[in-house]
Amino acid sequence: MSYDLAVWEGDRPDESDAAQVFRTLYERYFDGAGSPPTQAIRAYVESLLDRWYELGDPRDVDDTSPWSDGPLMNNASGPIMYFAMRYSMADEISAACAQMAAERGLVCFDVQWNQLRPTTDEP
């Protein structure tokens, strides 16, 4: 079981429009051949990998990578990244990923909650 987030470039939509914006971007960039990630999305992925090991990294002897698949960059296409993490680590990791996206001016959408993150009650 995994926990999924989407992160994309662009203006933060109204909460009521977020799911539709996500679906539109997903259909455009993942229901086909895909596109190379934009520089902002590439930098975001690299920042995640600076903080946590890539799945299967031989240095991860304690199996601490939070990702459900890899390489993580394969989850990025154009201005969007759609990625999964281990459900057992989702609370901590998803909050950190959402905050890291916000710090970079990116939009984070929580697929399970069907809402934007970070929320007003998250740090």
GROMACS .gro file of N, CA and C in nm:
model
  369
    1MET      N    1   0.085  -0.117   0.000
    1MET     CA    2   0.000   0.000   0.000
    1MET      C    3   0.090   0.124   0.000
    2SER      N    4   0.049   0.223  -0.077
    2SER     CA    5   0.129   0.345  -0.086
    2SER      C    6   0.040   0.467  -0.063
    3TYR      N    7   0.106   0.579  -0.050
    3TYR     CA    8   0.042   0.708  -0.029
    3TYR      C    9   0.094   0.801  -0.138
    4ASP      N   10   0.006   0.865  -0.212
    4ASP     CA   11   0.044   0.940  -0.331
    4ASP      C   12   0.027   1.091  -0.314
    5LEU      N   13   0.123   1.163  -0.370
    5LEU     CA   14   0.116   1.309  -0.378
    5LEU      C   15   0.143   1.350  -0.523
    6ALA      N   16   0.092   1.465  -0.558
    6ALA     CA   17   0.124   1.529  -0.685
    6ALA      C   18   0.179   1.668  -0.654
    7VAL      N   19   0.283   1.705  -0.725
    7VAL     CA   20   0.343   1.838  -0.710
    7VAL      C   21   0.357   1.896  -0.850
    8TRP      N   22   0.316   2.021  -0.865
    8TRP     CA   23   0.326   2.082  -0.998
    8TRP      C   24   0.361   2.230  -0.989
    9GLU      N   25   0.404   2.280  -1.104
    9GLU     CA   26   0.432   2.422  -1.121
    9GLU      C   27   0.303   2.495  -1.154
   10GLY      N   28   0.294   2.617  -1.109
   10GLY     CA   29   0.179   2.699  -1.143
   10GLY      C   30   0.123   2.768  -1.022
   11ASP      N   31   0.020   2.846  -1.046
   11ASP     CA   32  -0.047   2.915  -0.937
   11ASP      C   33  -0.126   2.814  -0.855
   12ARG      N   34  -0.131   2.837  -0.725
   12ARG     CA   35  -0.209   2.750  -0.637
   12ARG      C   36  -0.357   2.773  -0.668
   13PRO      N   37  -0.427   2.668  -0.710
   13PRO     CA   38  -0.569   2.686  -0.744
   13PRO      C   39  -0.654   2.698  -0.618
   14ASP      N   40  -0.776   2.741  -0.635
   14ASP     CA   41  -0.872   2.735  -0.525
   14ASP      C   42  -0.888   2.589  -0.487
   15GLU      N   43  -0.913   2.565  -0.362
   15GLU     CA   44  -0.929   2.427  -0.312
   15GLU      C   45  -1.035   2.352  -0.394
   16SER      N   46  -1.142   2.421  -0.430
   16SER     CA   47  -1.251   2.355  -0.504
   16SER      C   48  -1.209   2.314  -0.646
   17ASP      N   49  -1.104   2.375  -0.699
   17ASP     CA   50  -1.058   2.345  -0.834
   17ASP      C   51  -0.937   2.252  -0.838
   18ALA      N   52  -0.877   2.225  -0.724
   18ALA     CA   53  -0.750   2.153  -0.719
   18ALA      C   54  -0.757   2.013  -0.780
   19ALA      N   55  -0.860   1.938  -0.751
   19ALA     CA   56  -0.870   1.802  -0.805
   19ALA      C   57  -0.879   1.803  -0.957
   20GLN      N   58  -0.953   1.899  -1.012
   20GLN     CA   59  -0.966   1.908  -1.157
   20GLN      C   60  -0.834   1.950  -1.222
   21VAL      N   61  -0.764   2.043  -1.161
   21VAL     CA   62  -0.634   2.085  -1.213
   21VAL      C   63  -0.540   1.965  -1.212
   22PHE      N   64  -0.539   1.890  -1.104
   22PHE     CA   65  -0.455   1.769  -1.097
   22PHE      C   66  -0.491   1.672  -1.209
   23ARG      N   67  -0.619   1.641  -1.226
   23ARG     CA   68  -0.661   1.544  -1.329
   23ARG      C   69  -0.620   1.591  -1.468
   24THR      N   70  -0.637   1.718  -1.495
   24THR     CA   71  -0.601   1.773  -1.625
   24THR      C   72  -0.451   1.758  -1.651
   25LEU      N   73  -0.370   1.795  -1.553
   25LEU     CA   74  -0.225   1.782  -1.567
   25LEU      C   75  -0.184   1.636  -1.580
   26TYR      N   76  -0.244   1.549  -1.499
   26TYR     CA   77  -0.210   1.407  -1.504
   26TYR      C   78  -0.240   1.350  -1.643
   27GLU      N   79  -0.358   1.378  -1.693
   27GLU     CA   80  -0.396   1.327  -1.825
   27GLU      C   81  -0.302   1.380  -1.933
   28ARG      N   82  -0.265   1.504  -1.923
   28ARG     CA   83  -0.179   1.564  -2.026
   28ARG      C   84  -0.037   1.509  -2.023
   29TYR      N   85   0.018   1.490  -1.904
   29TYR     CA   86   0.160   1.456  -1.894
   29TYR      C   87   0.189   1.311  -1.860
   30PHE      N   88   0.090   1.232  -1.818
   30PHE     CA   89   0.117   1.093  -1.786
   30PHE      C   90   0.039   0.994  -1.870
   31ASP      N   91  -0.066   1.035  -1.936
   31ASP     CA   92  -0.142   0.944  -2.021
   31ASP      C   93  -0.090   0.950  -2.164
   32GLY      N   94   0.037   0.930  -2.179
   32GLY     CA   95   0.101   0.935  -2.310
   32GLY      C   96   0.249   0.910  -2.295
   33ALA      N   97   0.325   0.963  -2.386
   33ALA     CA   98   0.469   0.940  -2.387
   33ALA      C   99   0.542   1.012  -2.275
   34GLY      N  100   0.482   1.116  -2.219
   34GLY     CA  101   0.549   1.192  -2.115
   34GLY      C  102   0.644   1.294  -2.174
   35SER      N  103   0.697   1.377  -2.087
   35SER     CA  104   0.790   1.484  -2.126
   35SER      C  105   0.902   1.489  -2.024
   36PRO      N  106   1.017   1.540  -2.063
   36PRO     CA  107   1.122   1.560  -1.963
   36PRO      C  108   1.072   1.656  -1.855
   37PRO      N  109   1.111   1.636  -1.731
   37PRO     CA  110   1.065   1.727  -1.626
   37PRO      C  111   1.123   1.868  -1.647
   38THR      N  112   1.044   1.966  -1.609
   38THR     CA  113   1.092   2.104  -1.613
   38THR      C  114   1.204   2.121  -1.511
   39GLN      N  115   1.275   2.229  -1.521
   39GLN     CA  116   1.385   2.254  -1.428
   39GLN      C  117   1.337   2.261  -1.284
   40ALA      N  118   1.224   2.325  -1.260
   40ALA     CA  119   1.172   2.337  -1.123
   40ALA      C  120   1.134   2.202  -1.065
   41ILE      N  121   1.071   2.117  -1.145
   41ILE     CA  122   1.034   1.984  -1.098
   41ILE      C  123   1.158   1.898  -1.079
   42ARG      N  124   1.252   1.906  -1.171
   42ARG     CA  125   1.378   1.833  -1.156
   42ARG      C  126   1.448   1.873  -1.026
   43ALA      N  127   1.454   2.003  -0.998
   43ALA     CA  128   1.519   2.051  -0.876
   43ALA      C  129   1.445   2.001  -0.752
   44TYR      N  130   1.314   1.993  -0.759
   44TYR     CA  131   1.235   1.941  -0.646
   44TYR      C  132   1.269   1.794  -0.621
   45VAL      N  133   1.271   1.715  -0.727
   45VAL     CA  134   1.306   1.573  -0.712
   45VAL      C  135   1.446   1.560  -0.653
   46GLU      N  136   1.539   1.638  -0.703
   46GLU     CA  137   1.675   1.632  -0.652
   46GLU      C  138   1.681   1.670  -0.504
   47SER      N  139   1.597   1.765  -0.463
   47SER     CA  140   1.595   1.803  -0.321
   47SER      C  141   1.539   1.689  -0.235
   48LEU      N  142   1.442   1.616  -0.288
   48LEU     CA  143   1.391   1.500  -0.214
   48LEU      C  144   1.500   1.394  -0.198
   49LEU      N  145   1.577   1.375  -0.304
   49LEU     CA  146   1.683   1.274  -0.300
   49LEU      C  147   1.804   1.321  -0.220
   50ASP      N  148   1.817   1.449  -0.199
   50ASP     CA  149   1.919   1.499  -0.108
   50ASP      C  150   1.882   1.468   0.037
   51ARG      N  151   1.753   1.458   0.063
   51ARG     CA  152   1.705   1.435   0.200
   51ARG      C  153   1.685   1.287   0.231
   52TRP      N  154   1.635   1.211   0.134
   52TRP     CA  155   1.607   1.069   0.154
   52TRP      C  156   1.670   0.987   0.043
   53TYR      N  157   1.706   0.864   0.075
   53TYR     CA  158   1.765   0.774  -0.024
   53TYR      C  159   1.665   0.740  -0.134
   54GLU      N  160   1.720   0.718  -0.252
   54GLU     CA  161   1.644   0.661  -0.364
   54GLU      C  162   1.610   0.517  -0.326
   55LEU      N  163   1.495   0.469  -0.366
   55LEU     CA  164   1.460   0.330  -0.342
   55LEU      C  165   1.565   0.239  -0.405
   56GLY      N  166   1.617   0.146  -0.328
   56GLY     CA  167   1.717   0.053  -0.379
   56GLY      C  168   1.859   0.103  -0.372
   57ASP      N  169   1.881   0.223  -0.320
   57ASP     CA  170   2.018   0.275  -0.307
   57ASP      C  171   2.098   0.182  -0.216
   58PRO      N  172   2.214   0.136  -0.260
   58PRO     CA  173   2.292   0.042  -0.179
   58PRO      C  174   2.339   0.102  -0.046
   59ARG      N  175   2.342   0.233  -0.035
   59ARG     CA  176   2.379   0.296   0.092
   59ARG      C  177   2.268   0.287   0.196
   60ASP      N  178   2.148   0.255   0.152
   60ASP     CA  179   2.032   0.248   0.241
   60ASP      C  180   2.025   0.111   0.309
   61VAL      N  181   2.125   0.081   0.389
   61VAL     CA  182   2.135  -0.051   0.451
   61VAL      C  183   2.025  -0.076   0.554
   62ASP      N  184   1.965   0.030   0.608
   62ASP     CA  185   1.858   0.015   0.707
   62ASP      C  186   1.719   0.024   0.645
   63ASP      N  187   1.712   0.028   0.511
   63ASP     CA  188   1.585   0.033   0.438
   63ASP      C  189   1.499   0.150   0.485
   64THR      N  190   1.556   0.270   0.479
   64THR     CA  191   1.487   0.390   0.525
   64THR      C  192   1.425   0.473   0.413
   65SER      N  193   1.447   0.434   0.288
   65SER     CA  194   1.389   0.509   0.178
   65SER      C  195   1.237   0.509   0.191
   66PRO      N  196   1.174   0.626   0.180
   66PRO     CA  197   1.028   0.631   0.193
   66PRO      C  198   0.953   0.602   0.064
   67TRP      N  199   1.022   0.591  -0.047
   67TRP     CA  200   0.956   0.583  -0.178
   67TRP      C  201   0.905   0.444  -0.208
   68SER      N  202   0.797   0.437  -0.283
   68SER     CA  203   0.738   0.309  -0.322
   68SER      C  204   0.790   0.257  -0.454
   69ASP      N  205   0.853   0.344  -0.532
   69ASP     CA  206   0.913   0.301  -0.658
   69ASP      C  207   1.029   0.393  -0.693
   70GLY      N  208   1.101   0.355  -0.792
   70GLY     CA  209   1.216   0.436  -0.831
   70GLY      C  210   1.262   0.396  -0.970
   71PRO      N  211   1.347   0.472  -1.030
   71PRO     CA  212   1.400   0.597  -0.978
   71PRO      C  213   1.292   0.704  -0.967
   72LEU      N  214   1.306   0.787  -0.866
   72LEU     CA  215   1.205   0.887  -0.836
   72LEU      C  216   1.184   0.984  -0.953
   73MET      N  217   1.289   1.014  -1.025
   73MET     CA  218   1.278   1.107  -1.138
   73MET      C  219   1.182   1.053  -1.246
   74ASN      N  220   1.163   0.923  -1.251
   74ASN     CA  221   1.070   0.865  -1.348
   74ASN      C  222   0.925   0.903  -1.320
   75ASN      N  223   0.900   0.960  -1.203
   75ASN     CA  224   0.765   1.002  -1.165
   75ASN      C  225   0.738   1.148  -1.201
   76ALA      N  226   0.830   1.209  -1.274
   76ALA     CA  227   0.816   1.348  -1.313
   76ALA      C  228   0.800   1.357  -1.464
   77SER      N  229   0.708   1.443  -1.508
   77SER     CA  230   0.685   1.465  -1.650
   77SER      C  231   0.642   1.610  -1.670
   78GLY      N  232   0.720   1.682  -1.748
   78GLY     CA  233   0.687   1.824  -1.769
   78GLY      C  234   0.680   1.897  -1.636
   79PRO      N  235   0.571   1.970  -1.611
   79PRO     CA  236   0.561   2.051  -1.491
   79PRO      C  237   0.497   1.981  -1.372
   80ILE      N  238   0.487   1.847  -1.377
   80ILE     CA  239   0.419   1.775  -1.269
   80ILE      C  240   0.499   1.651  -1.228
   81MET      N  241   0.487   1.620  -1.101
   81MET     CA  242   0.542   1.497  -1.045
   81MET      C  243   0.430   1.427  -0.970
   82TYR      N  244   0.414   1.299  -0.995
   82TYR     CA  245   0.315   1.218  -0.923
   82TYR      C  246   0.391   1.101  -0.864
   83PHE      N  247   0.398   1.093  -0.733
   83PHE     CA  248   0.485   0.995  -0.670
   83PHE      C  249   0.420   0.932  -0.548
   84ALA      N  250   0.471   0.813  -0.518
   84ALA     CA  251   0.415   0.734  -0.407
   84ALA      C  252   0.522   0.709  -0.302
   85MET      N  253   0.475   0.704  -0.179
   85MET     CA  254   0.563   0.673  -0.067
   85MET      C  255   0.502   0.559   0.013
   86ARG      N  256   0.585   0.498   0.094
   86ARG     CA  257   0.536   0.390   0.180
   86ARG      C  258   0.428   0.445   0.273
   87TYR      N  259   0.321   0.371   0.282
   87TYR     CA  260   0.210   0.415   0.365
   87TYR      C  261   0.251   0.427   0.511
   88SER      N  262   0.338   0.340   0.555
   88SER     CA  263   0.381   0.340   0.695
   88SER      C  264   0.460   0.465   0.732
   89MET      N  265   0.510   0.537   0.633
   89MET     CA  266   0.590   0.658   0.657
   89MET      C  267   0.517   0.784   0.611
   90ALA      N  268   0.394   0.770   0.567
   90ALA     CA  269   0.324   0.878   0.497
   90ALA      C  270   0.301   1.004   0.580
   91ASP      N  271   0.268   0.991   0.706
   91ASP     CA  272   0.239   1.111   0.785
   91ASP      C  273   0.357   1.207   0.785
   92GLU      N  274   0.471   1.159   0.824
   92GLU     CA  275   0.590   1.244   0.834
   92GLU      C  276   0.641   1.286   0.697
   93ILE      N  277   0.653   1.192   0.605
   93ILE     CA  278   0.715   1.221   0.475
   93ILE      C  279   0.625   1.310   0.390
   94SER      N  280   0.495   1.284   0.388
   94SER     CA  281   0.407   1.367   0.305
   94SER      C  282   0.405   1.511   0.354
   95ALA      N  283   0.407   1.532   0.485
   95ALA     CA  284   0.410   1.669   0.538
   95ALA      C  285   0.539   1.739   0.497
   96ALA      N  286   0.651   1.669   0.504
   96ALA     CA  287   0.779   1.728   0.466
   96ALA      C  288   0.782   1.757   0.316
   97CYS      N  289   0.732   1.665   0.234
   97CYS     CA  290   0.729   1.685   0.089
   97CYS      C  291   0.641   1.805   0.053
   98ALA      N  292   0.527   1.819   0.120
   98ALA     CA  293   0.438   1.932   0.094
   98ALA      C  294   0.506   2.063   0.131
   99GLN      N  295   0.574   2.065   0.244
   99GLN     CA  296   0.644   2.186   0.287
   99GLN      C  297   0.758   2.220   0.191
  100MET      N  298   0.832   2.119   0.148
  100MET     CA  299   0.942   2.142   0.053
  100MET      C  300   0.889   2.198  -0.079
  101ALA      N  301   0.773   2.150  -0.123
  101ALA     CA  302   0.712   2.202  -0.246
  101ALA      C  303   0.673   2.349  -0.226
  102ALA      N  304   0.609   2.379  -0.115
  102ALA     CA  305   0.565   2.516  -0.088
  102ALA      C  306   0.684   2.612  -0.083
  103GLU      N  307   0.794   2.567  -0.023
  103GLU     CA  308   0.914   2.651  -0.014
  103GLU      C  309   0.971   2.683  -0.152
  104ARG      N  310   0.942   2.601  -0.251
  104ARG     CA  311   0.992   2.620  -0.386
  104ARG      C  312   0.888   2.684  -0.478
  105GLY      N  313   0.775   2.725  -0.421
  105GLY     CA  314   0.670   2.787  -0.501
  105GLY      C  315   0.591   2.689  -0.585
  106LEU      N  316   0.594   2.561  -0.548
  106LEU     CA  317   0.522   2.457  -0.620
  106LEU      C  318   0.393   2.424  -0.547
  107VAL      N  319   0.299   2.368  -0.619
  107VAL     CA  320   0.171   2.328  -0.564
  107VAL      C  321   0.178   2.180  -0.526
  108CYS      N  322   0.125   2.146  -0.409
  108CYS     CA  323   0.120   2.006  -0.367
  108CYS      C  324  -0.025   1.966  -0.347
  109PHE      N  325  -0.063   1.854  -0.408
  109PHE     CA  326  -0.199   1.802  -0.398
  109PHE      C  327  -0.193   1.662  -0.339
  110ASP      N  328  -0.267   1.641  -0.233
  110ASP     CA  329  -0.275   1.512  -0.166
  110ASP      C  330  -0.389   1.433  -0.229
  111VAL      N  331  -0.355   1.326  -0.295
  111VAL     CA  332  -0.454   1.248  -0.370
  111VAL      C  333  -0.551   1.177  -0.275
  112GLN      N  334  -0.500   1.128  -0.163
  112GLN     CA  335  -0.586   1.059  -0.067
  112GLN      C  336  -0.686   1.154  -0.001
  113TRP      N  337  -0.637   1.271   0.040
  113TRP     CA  338  -0.724   1.369   0.106
  113TRP      C  339  -0.804   1.451   0.006
  114ASN      N  340  -0.764   1.446  -0.121
  114ASN     CA  341  -0.829   1.524  -0.227
  114ASN      C  342  -0.827   1.673  -0.192
  115GLN      N  343  -0.708   1.718  -0.144
  115GLN     CA  344  -0.693   1.859  -0.108
  115GLN      C  345  -0.550   1.905  -0.124
  116LEU      N  346  -0.535   2.035  -0.126
  116LEU     CA  347  -0.402   2.096  -0.136
  116LEU      C  348  -0.330   2.084  -0.002
  117ARG      N  349  -0.197   2.078  -0.012
  117ARG     CA  350  -0.113   2.077   0.108
  117ARG      C  351   0.004   2.170   0.084
  118PRO      N  352   0.067   2.226   0.183
  118PRO     CA  353   0.027   2.208   0.323
  118PRO      C  354  -0.105   2.277   0.351
  119THR      N  355  -0.178   2.221   0.447
  119THR     CA  356  -0.304   2.280   0.490
  119THR      C  357  -0.273   2.387   0.593
  120THR      N  358  -0.372   2.462   0.630
  120THR     CA  359  -0.351   2.570   0.728
  120THR      C  360  -0.311   2.518   0.865
  121ASP      N  361  -0.341   2.392   0.895
  121ASP     CA  362  -0.304   2.337   1.027
  121ASP      C  363  -0.172   2.261   1.025
  122GLU      N  364  -0.105   2.254   0.910
  122GLU     CA  365   0.027   2.194   0.902
  122GLU      C  366   0.132   2.303   0.918
  123PRO      N  367   0.247   2.266   0.974
  123PRO     CA  368   0.353   2.368   0.988
  123PRO      C  369   0.403   2.418   0.854
   0.00000   0.00000   0.00000
